[in-house]
Coordinates of C-alpha atoms and ligand atoms in Angstrom, one line a residue:
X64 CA 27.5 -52.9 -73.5
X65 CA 30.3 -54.5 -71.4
X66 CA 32.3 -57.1 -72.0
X67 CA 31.2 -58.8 -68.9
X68 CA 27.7 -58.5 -69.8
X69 CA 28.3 -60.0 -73.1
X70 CA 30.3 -63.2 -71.8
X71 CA 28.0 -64.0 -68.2
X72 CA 24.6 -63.0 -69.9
X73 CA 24.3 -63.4 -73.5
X74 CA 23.0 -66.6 -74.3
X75 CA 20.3 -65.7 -71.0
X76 CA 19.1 -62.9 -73.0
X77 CA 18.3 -64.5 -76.5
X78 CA 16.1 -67.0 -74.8
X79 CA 14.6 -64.8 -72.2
X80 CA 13.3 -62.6 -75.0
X81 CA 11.6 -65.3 -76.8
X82 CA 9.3 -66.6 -74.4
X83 CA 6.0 -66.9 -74.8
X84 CA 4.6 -66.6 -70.9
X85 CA 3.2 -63.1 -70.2
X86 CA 4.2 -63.5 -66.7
X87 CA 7.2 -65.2 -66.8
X88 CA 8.0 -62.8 -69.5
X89 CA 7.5 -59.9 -67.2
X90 CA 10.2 -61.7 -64.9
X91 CA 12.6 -62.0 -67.3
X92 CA 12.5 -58.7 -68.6
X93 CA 12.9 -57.6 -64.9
X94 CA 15.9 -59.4 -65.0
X95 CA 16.9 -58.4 -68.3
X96 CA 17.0 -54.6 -67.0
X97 CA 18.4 -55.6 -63.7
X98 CA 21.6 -57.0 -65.9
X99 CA 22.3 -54.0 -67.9
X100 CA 21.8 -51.6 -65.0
X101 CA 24.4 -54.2 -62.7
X102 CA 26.7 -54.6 -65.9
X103 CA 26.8 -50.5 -67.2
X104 CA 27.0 -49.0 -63.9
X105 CA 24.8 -45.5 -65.2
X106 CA 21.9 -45.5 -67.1
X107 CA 18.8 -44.1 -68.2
X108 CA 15.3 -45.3 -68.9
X109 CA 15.5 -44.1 -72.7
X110 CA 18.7 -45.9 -72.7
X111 CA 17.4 -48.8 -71.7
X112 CA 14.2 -49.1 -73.6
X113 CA 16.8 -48.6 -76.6
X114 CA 19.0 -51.6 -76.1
X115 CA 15.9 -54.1 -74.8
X116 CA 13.3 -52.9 -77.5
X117 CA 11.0 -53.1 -74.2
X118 CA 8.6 -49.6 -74.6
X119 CA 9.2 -46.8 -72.5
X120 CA 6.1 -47.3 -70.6
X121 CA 7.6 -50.8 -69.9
X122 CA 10.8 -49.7 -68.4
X123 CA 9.5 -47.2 -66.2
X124 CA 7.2 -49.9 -64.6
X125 CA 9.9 -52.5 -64.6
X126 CA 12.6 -49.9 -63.4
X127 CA 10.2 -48.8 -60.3
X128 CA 10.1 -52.3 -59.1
X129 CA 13.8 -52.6 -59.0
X130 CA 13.8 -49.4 -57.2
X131 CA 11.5 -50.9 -54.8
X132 CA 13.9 -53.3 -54.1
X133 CA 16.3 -51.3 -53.7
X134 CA 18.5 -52.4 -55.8
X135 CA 18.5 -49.7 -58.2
X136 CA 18.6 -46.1 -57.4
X137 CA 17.9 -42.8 -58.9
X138 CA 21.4 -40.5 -59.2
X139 CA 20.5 -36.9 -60.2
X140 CA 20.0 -35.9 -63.9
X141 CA 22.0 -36.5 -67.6
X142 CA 22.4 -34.2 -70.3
X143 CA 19.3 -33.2 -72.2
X144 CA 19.0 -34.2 -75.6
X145 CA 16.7 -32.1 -76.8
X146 CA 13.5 -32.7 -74.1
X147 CA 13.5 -33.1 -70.6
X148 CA 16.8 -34.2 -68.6
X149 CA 16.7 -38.1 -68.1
X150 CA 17.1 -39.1 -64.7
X151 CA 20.4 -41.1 -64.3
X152 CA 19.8 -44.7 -62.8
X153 CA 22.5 -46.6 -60.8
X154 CA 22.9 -50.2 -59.3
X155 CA 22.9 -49.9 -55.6
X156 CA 25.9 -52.3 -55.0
X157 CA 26.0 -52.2 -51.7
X158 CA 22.1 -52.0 -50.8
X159 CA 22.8 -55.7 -49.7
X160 CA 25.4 -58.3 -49.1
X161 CA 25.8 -62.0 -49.6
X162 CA 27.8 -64.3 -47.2
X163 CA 30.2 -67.2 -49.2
X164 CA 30.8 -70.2 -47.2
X165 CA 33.8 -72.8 -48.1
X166 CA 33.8 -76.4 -46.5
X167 CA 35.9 -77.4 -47.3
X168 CA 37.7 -81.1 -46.3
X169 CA 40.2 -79.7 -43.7
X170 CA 39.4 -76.1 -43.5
X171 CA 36.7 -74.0 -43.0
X172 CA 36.4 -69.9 -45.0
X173 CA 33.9 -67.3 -45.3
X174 CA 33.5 -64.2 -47.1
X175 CA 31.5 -61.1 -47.0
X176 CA 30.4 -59.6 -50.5
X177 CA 28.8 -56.4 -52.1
X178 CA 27.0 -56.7 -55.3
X179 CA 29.9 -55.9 -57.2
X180 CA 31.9 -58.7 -55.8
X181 CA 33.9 -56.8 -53.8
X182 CA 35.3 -58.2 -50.4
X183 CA 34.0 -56.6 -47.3
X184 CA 35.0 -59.3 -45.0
X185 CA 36.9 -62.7 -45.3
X186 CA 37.8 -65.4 -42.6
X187 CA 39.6 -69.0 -42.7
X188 CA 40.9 -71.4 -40.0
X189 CA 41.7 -75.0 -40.2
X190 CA 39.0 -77.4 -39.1
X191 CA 38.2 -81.2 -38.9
X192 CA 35.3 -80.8 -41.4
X193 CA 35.7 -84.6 -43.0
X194 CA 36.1 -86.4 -39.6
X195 CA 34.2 -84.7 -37.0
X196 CA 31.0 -82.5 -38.6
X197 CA 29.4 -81.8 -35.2
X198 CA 32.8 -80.2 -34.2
X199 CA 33.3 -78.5 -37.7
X200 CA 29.4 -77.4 -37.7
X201 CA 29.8 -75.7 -34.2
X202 CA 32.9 -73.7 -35.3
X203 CA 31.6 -72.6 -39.1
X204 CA 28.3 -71.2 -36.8
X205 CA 30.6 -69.2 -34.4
X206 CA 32.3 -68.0 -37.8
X207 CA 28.8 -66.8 -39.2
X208 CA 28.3 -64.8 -36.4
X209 CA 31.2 -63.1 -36.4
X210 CA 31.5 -62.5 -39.7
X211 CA 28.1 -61.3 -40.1
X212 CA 28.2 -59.0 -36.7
X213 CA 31.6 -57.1 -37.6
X214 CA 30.7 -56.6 -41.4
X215 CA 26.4 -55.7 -41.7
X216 CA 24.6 -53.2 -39.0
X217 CA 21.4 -55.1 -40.1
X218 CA 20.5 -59.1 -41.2
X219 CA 17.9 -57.3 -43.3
X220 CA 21.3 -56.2 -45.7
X221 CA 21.9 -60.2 -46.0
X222 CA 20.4 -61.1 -49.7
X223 CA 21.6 -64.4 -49.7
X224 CA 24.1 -67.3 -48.5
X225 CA 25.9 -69.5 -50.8
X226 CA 27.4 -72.4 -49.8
X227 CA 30.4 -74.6 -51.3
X228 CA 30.9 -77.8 -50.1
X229 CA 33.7 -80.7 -50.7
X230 CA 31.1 -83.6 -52.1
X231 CA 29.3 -83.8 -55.3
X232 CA 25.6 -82.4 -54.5
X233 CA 22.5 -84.2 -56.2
X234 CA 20.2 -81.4 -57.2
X235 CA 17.2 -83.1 -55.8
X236 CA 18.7 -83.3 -52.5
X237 CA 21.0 -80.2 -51.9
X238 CA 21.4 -80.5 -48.7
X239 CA 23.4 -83.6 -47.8
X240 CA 26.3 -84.7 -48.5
X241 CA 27.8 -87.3 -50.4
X242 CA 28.2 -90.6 -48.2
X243 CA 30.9 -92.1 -50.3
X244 CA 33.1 -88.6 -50.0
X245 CA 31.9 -87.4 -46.7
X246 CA 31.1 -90.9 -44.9
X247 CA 30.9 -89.2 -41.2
X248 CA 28.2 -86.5 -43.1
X249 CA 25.7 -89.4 -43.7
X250 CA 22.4 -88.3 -42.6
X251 CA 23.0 -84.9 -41.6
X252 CA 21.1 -82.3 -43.1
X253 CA 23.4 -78.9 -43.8
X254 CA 20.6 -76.7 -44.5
X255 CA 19.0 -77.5 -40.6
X256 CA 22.7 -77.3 -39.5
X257 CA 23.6 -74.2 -40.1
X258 CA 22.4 -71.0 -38.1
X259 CA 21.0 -68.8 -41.0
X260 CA 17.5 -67.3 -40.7
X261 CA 14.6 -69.0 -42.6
X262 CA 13.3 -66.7 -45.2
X263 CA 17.5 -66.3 -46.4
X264 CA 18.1 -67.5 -49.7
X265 CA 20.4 -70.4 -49.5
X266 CA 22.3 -72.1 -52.1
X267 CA 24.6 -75.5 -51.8
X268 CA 26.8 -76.2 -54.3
X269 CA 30.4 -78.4 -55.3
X270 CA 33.2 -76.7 -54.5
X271 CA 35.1 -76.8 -57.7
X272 CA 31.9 -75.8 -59.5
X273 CA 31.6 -72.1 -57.5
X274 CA 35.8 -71.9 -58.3
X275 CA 34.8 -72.0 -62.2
X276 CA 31.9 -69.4 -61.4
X277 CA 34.2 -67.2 -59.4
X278 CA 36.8 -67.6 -62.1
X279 CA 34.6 -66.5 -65.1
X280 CA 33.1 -63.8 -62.4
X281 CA 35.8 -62.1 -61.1
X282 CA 39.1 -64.4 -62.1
X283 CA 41.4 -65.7 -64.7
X284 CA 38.3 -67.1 -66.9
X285 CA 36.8 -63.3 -67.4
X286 CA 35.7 -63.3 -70.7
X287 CA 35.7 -67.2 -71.4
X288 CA 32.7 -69.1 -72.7
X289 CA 34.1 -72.6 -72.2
X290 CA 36.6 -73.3 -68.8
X291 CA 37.7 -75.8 -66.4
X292 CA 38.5 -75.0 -63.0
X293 CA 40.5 -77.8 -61.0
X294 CA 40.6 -77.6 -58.1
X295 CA 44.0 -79.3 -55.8
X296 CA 43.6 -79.8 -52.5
X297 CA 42.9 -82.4 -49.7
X298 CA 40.5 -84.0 -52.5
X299 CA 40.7 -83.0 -56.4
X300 CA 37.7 -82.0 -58.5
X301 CA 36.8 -80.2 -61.9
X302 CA 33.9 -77.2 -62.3
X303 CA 33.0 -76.4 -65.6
X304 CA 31.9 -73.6 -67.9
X305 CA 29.8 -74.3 -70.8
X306 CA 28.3 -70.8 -72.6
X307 CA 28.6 -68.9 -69.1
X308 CA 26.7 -71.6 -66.9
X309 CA 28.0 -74.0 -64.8
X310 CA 27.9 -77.8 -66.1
X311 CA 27.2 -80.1 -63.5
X312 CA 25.9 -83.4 -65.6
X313 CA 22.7 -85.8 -64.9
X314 CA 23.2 -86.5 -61.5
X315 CA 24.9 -83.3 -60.9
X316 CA 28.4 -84.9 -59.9
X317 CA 30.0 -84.4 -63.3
X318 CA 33.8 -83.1 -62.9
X319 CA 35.1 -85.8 -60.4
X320 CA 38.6 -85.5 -62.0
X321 CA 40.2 -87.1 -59.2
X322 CA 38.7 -90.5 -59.6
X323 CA 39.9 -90.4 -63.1
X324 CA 42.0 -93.7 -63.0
X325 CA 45.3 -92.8 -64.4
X326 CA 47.2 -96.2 -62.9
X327 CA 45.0 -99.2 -62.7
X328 CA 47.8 -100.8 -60.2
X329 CA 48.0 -97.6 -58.2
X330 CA 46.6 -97.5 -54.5
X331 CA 43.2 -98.1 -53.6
X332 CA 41.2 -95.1 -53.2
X333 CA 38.6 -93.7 -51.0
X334 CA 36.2 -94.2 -53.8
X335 CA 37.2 -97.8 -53.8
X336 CA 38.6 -97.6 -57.6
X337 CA 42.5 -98.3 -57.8
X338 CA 44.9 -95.6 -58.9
X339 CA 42.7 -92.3 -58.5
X340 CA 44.4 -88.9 -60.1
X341 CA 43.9 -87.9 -56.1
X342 CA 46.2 -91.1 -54.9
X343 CA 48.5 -89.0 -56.4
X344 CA 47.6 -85.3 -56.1
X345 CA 45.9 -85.2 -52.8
X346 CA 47.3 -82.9 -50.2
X347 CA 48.2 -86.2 -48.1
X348 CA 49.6 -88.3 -50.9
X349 CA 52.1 -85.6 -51.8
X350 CA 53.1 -84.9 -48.0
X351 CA 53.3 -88.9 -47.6
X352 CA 55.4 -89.3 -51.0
X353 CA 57.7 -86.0 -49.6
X354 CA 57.9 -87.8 -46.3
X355 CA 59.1 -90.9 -47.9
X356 CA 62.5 -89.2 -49.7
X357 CA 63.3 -87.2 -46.3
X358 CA 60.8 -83.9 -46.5
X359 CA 58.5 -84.4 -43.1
X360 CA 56.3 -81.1 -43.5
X361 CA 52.7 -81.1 -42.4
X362 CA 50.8 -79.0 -44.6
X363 CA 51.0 -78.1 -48.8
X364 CA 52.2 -74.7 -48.0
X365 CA 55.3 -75.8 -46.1
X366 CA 56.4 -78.5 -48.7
X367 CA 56.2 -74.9 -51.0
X368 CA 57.9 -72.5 -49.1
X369 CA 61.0 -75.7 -49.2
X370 CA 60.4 -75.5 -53.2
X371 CA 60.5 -71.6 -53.1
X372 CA 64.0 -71.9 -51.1
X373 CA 65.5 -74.1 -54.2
X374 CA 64.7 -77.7 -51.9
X375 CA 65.7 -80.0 -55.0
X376 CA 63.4 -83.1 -53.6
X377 CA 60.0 -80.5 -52.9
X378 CA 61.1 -79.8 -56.8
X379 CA 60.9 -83.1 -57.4
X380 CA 57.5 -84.0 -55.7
X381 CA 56.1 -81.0 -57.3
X382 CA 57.4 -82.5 -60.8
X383 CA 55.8 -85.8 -60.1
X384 CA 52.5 -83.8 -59.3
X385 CA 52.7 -82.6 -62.4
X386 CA 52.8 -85.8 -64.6
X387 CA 50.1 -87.1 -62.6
X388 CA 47.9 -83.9 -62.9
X389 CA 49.2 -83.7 -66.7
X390 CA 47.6 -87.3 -67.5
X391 CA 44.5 -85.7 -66.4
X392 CA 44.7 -82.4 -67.6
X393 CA 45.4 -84.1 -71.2
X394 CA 42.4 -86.2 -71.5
X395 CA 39.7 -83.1 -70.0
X396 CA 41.1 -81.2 -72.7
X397 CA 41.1 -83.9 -75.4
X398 CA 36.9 -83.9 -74.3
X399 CA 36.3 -80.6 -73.3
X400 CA 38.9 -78.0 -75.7
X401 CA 37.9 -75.2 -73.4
X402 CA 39.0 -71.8 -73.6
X403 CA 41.2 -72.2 -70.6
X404 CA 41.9 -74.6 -67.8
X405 CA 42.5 -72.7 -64.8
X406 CA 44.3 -74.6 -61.4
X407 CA 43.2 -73.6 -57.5
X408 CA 43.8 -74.4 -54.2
X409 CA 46.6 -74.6 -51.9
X410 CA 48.9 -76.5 -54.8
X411 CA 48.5 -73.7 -57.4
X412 CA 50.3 -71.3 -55.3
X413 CA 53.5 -73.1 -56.5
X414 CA 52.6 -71.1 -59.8
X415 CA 55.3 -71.7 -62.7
X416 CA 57.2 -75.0 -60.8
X417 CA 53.9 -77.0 -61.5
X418 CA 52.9 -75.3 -64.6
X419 CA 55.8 -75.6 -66.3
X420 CA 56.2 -79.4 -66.1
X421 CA 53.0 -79.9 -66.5
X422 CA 52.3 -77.9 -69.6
X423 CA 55.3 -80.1 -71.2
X424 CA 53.4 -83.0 -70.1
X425 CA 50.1 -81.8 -71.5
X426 CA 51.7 -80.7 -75.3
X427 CA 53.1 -84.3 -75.4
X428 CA 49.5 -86.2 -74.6
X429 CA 46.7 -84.0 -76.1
X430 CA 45.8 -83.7 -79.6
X431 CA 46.9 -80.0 -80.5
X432 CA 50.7 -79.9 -81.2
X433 CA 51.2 -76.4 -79.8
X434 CA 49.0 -75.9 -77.2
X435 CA 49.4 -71.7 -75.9
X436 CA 50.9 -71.3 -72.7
X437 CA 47.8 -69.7 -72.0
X438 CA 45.4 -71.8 -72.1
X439 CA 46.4 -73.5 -68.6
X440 CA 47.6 -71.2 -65.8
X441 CA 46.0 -70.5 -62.0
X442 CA 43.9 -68.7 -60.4
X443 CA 44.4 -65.2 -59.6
X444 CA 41.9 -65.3 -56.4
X445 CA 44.1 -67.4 -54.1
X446 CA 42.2 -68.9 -50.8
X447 CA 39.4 -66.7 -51.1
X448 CA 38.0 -68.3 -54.8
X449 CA 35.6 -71.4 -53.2
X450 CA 33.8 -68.9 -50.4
X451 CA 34.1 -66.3 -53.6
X452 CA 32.0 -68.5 -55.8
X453 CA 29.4 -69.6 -53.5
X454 CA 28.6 -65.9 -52.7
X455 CA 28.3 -65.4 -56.7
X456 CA 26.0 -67.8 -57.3
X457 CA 23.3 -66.2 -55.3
X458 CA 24.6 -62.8 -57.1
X459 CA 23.8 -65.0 -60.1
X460 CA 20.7 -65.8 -59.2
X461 CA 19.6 -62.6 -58.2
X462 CA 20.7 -61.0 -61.4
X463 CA 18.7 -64.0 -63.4
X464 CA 15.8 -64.5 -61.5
X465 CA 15.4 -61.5 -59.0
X466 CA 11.7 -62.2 -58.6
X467 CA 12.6 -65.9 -57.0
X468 CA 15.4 -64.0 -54.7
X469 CA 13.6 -61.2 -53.4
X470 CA 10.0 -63.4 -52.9
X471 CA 12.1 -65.7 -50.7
X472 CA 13.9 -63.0 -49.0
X473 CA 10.8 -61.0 -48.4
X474 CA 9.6 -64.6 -45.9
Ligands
ZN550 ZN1 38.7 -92.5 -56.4

């Protein structure tokens, strides 16, 4: 068994084997054989029955369904131990593909992946997503299109399209945005927005949440049980890991680390609280604040390349950033003690300049004395991670529940 079979899937396979439901145990076990095959690469039925104590007779049924859907496939024979050879099984990683879309508050991305998670296809351009949707809505269509037309010969080969957005999202209602966040979104609905076929599988979920999914996928969090992902942009927000699965809380808008009040005299916030971690951290707070002491640069990544060059006041913005951040980081870590708390977004790409003040500021306000360098660094996905994420959770989904996928899929 794999390591990251163990880590995405183990506490999913304890309970799926003790349910009680005939048919919804015959889903699960579906599932069950549709990990192992994804996570081991080669296989065989005998194999198989071994490590799920399923029967033979069992597997073979379950196996021909997967095969059915193509997502498994039959690769020649394995050595013969003692009776007839077994007939090697494979995933199919590319029998299908899943499209990862990132709105986020100023910029718009989106990524083509196989099965495996590996990138077929990735776009991003700058757009005026929080202040003109219609706008933003028209260009993320055209960037469908093309996406999809130079990277599958057939929509049939689209299993899914996951979408991240820059808003809390309430499971009940997926598909609009917050109003307090995304005030111009009020009352549009994303799902009849966007130009995806019907019978697709669609999920919507909060940006920062598909970054910790994509980390523990695919990223720095690879073999964590317990993370946080933050991530720094235009607005600042947490995802976490808990046991593999994403937390999202009651109302499913847990992780709004930027409205953690860390000055209670600081400036008034979109949120209307007073001294937000994001009056601080925001992209536009820390261009305004380098603006202020003589640095007029439009975007994060300028401001960077001045700190890369040895610029002694973009050091000293990026060291205010830090305390800021650090407040916060100390008090999610005081809560949370996760395995590792992993920073994204544009502001991350200034790497050891932000980490190293802020890991000082961290050791001096959290509980643990010596706290490993380790346990905070960033993410090693860059720009792609949000539109990353999104595509995994319907890779998630279909590795959970393939059943619920595939019926949808099917129309
Ligand atoms: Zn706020």
């Amino acid at each position: 068994m794999t390591d990251r079979y163990k880590n995405l899937f183990s506490t999913l396979d304890q309970s799926a084997l003790s349910r009680a439901d005939k048919v919804h145990l015959r889903d699960q076990n579906l599932a069950l054989l549709l990990r192992k095959i994804w996570a081991g690469h080669e296989t065989t039925r005998a194999t198989l029955a071994r490590q799920t104590g399923l029967s033979r007779s069992s597997v073979s049924s379950l196996v021909d369904h997967l095969i059915d859907m193509r997502l498994v496939e039959e690769r020649g024979e394995g050595i013969s131990t003692g009776g007839r050879k077994p007939t090697i099984l494979r995933f199919n990683y590319q029998s299908k593909f899943i499209l990862g879309l990132d709105i986020g508050a100023s910029h718009l991305g989106a990524i083509i992946i196989d099965l495996n998670g590996q990138v077929i296809s990735w776009r991003q351009e700058p757009a005026p997503v929080r202040l003109q949707p219609a706008q933003s809505l028209h260009q993320l269509n055209r960037l469908i299109q093309e996406i999809l037309d130079e990277s599958i010969t057939n929509r049939d080969q689209l299993l899914g399209v996951g979408i991240a957005v820059p808003s809390p999202i309430s499971p009940q209602n997926p598909q609009y945005l917050s109003p307090t966040f995304m005030p111009t979104w009020r009352d549009i609905n994303l799902i009849e927005s966007i130009s995806i076929p019907d019978n697709i599988p669609l999920l919507i979920d909060n940006d920062a949440n598909v970054g910790a999914l994509a980390e523990v996928w695919w990223g720095a969090g690879q073999g964590c049980n317990q993370l946080a992902f933050i991530k720094l942009g235009t607005g600042v927000g947490a995802g976490f890991i808990i046991d593999g699965k994403v937390f999202r809380g009651h109302g499913g808008s847990a992780g709004e680390l930027g409205h953690m009040v860390i000055d209670p005299e600081g400036p008034t916030c979109v949120c209307g609280l007073q001294g937000c971690l994001v009056t601080f951290v925001g992209s536009q707070p820390i261009l305004k604040h380098a603006q202020k002491l003589g640095l007029e640069h439009q975007k994060i990544t300028d401001l960077l390349s001045a700190l890369k060059e040895g610029d002694p006041i973009a050091r000293d913005v990026i060291s205010s950033v830090a305390k800021s951040l650090g407040l916060a980081v100390a008090g999610l870590m005081n809560m949370m003690n996760p395995e590792r708390v992993i920073l994204g977004g544009d502001l991350a790409l200034a790497g050891d300049s932000l980490l190293h003040p802020l890991r000082e500021c961290v050791q001096t306000r959290s509980l643990w004395s010596a706290i490993s360098n380790s346990n905070i660094v960033t993410s090693t996905l860059g720009e792609q991670v949000i539109a990353l994420g999104a595509a995994t959770s319907i890779l998630q989904r279909t590795l959970t529940q393939p059943n619920q996928v595939f019926t949808q899929w099917r129309g």
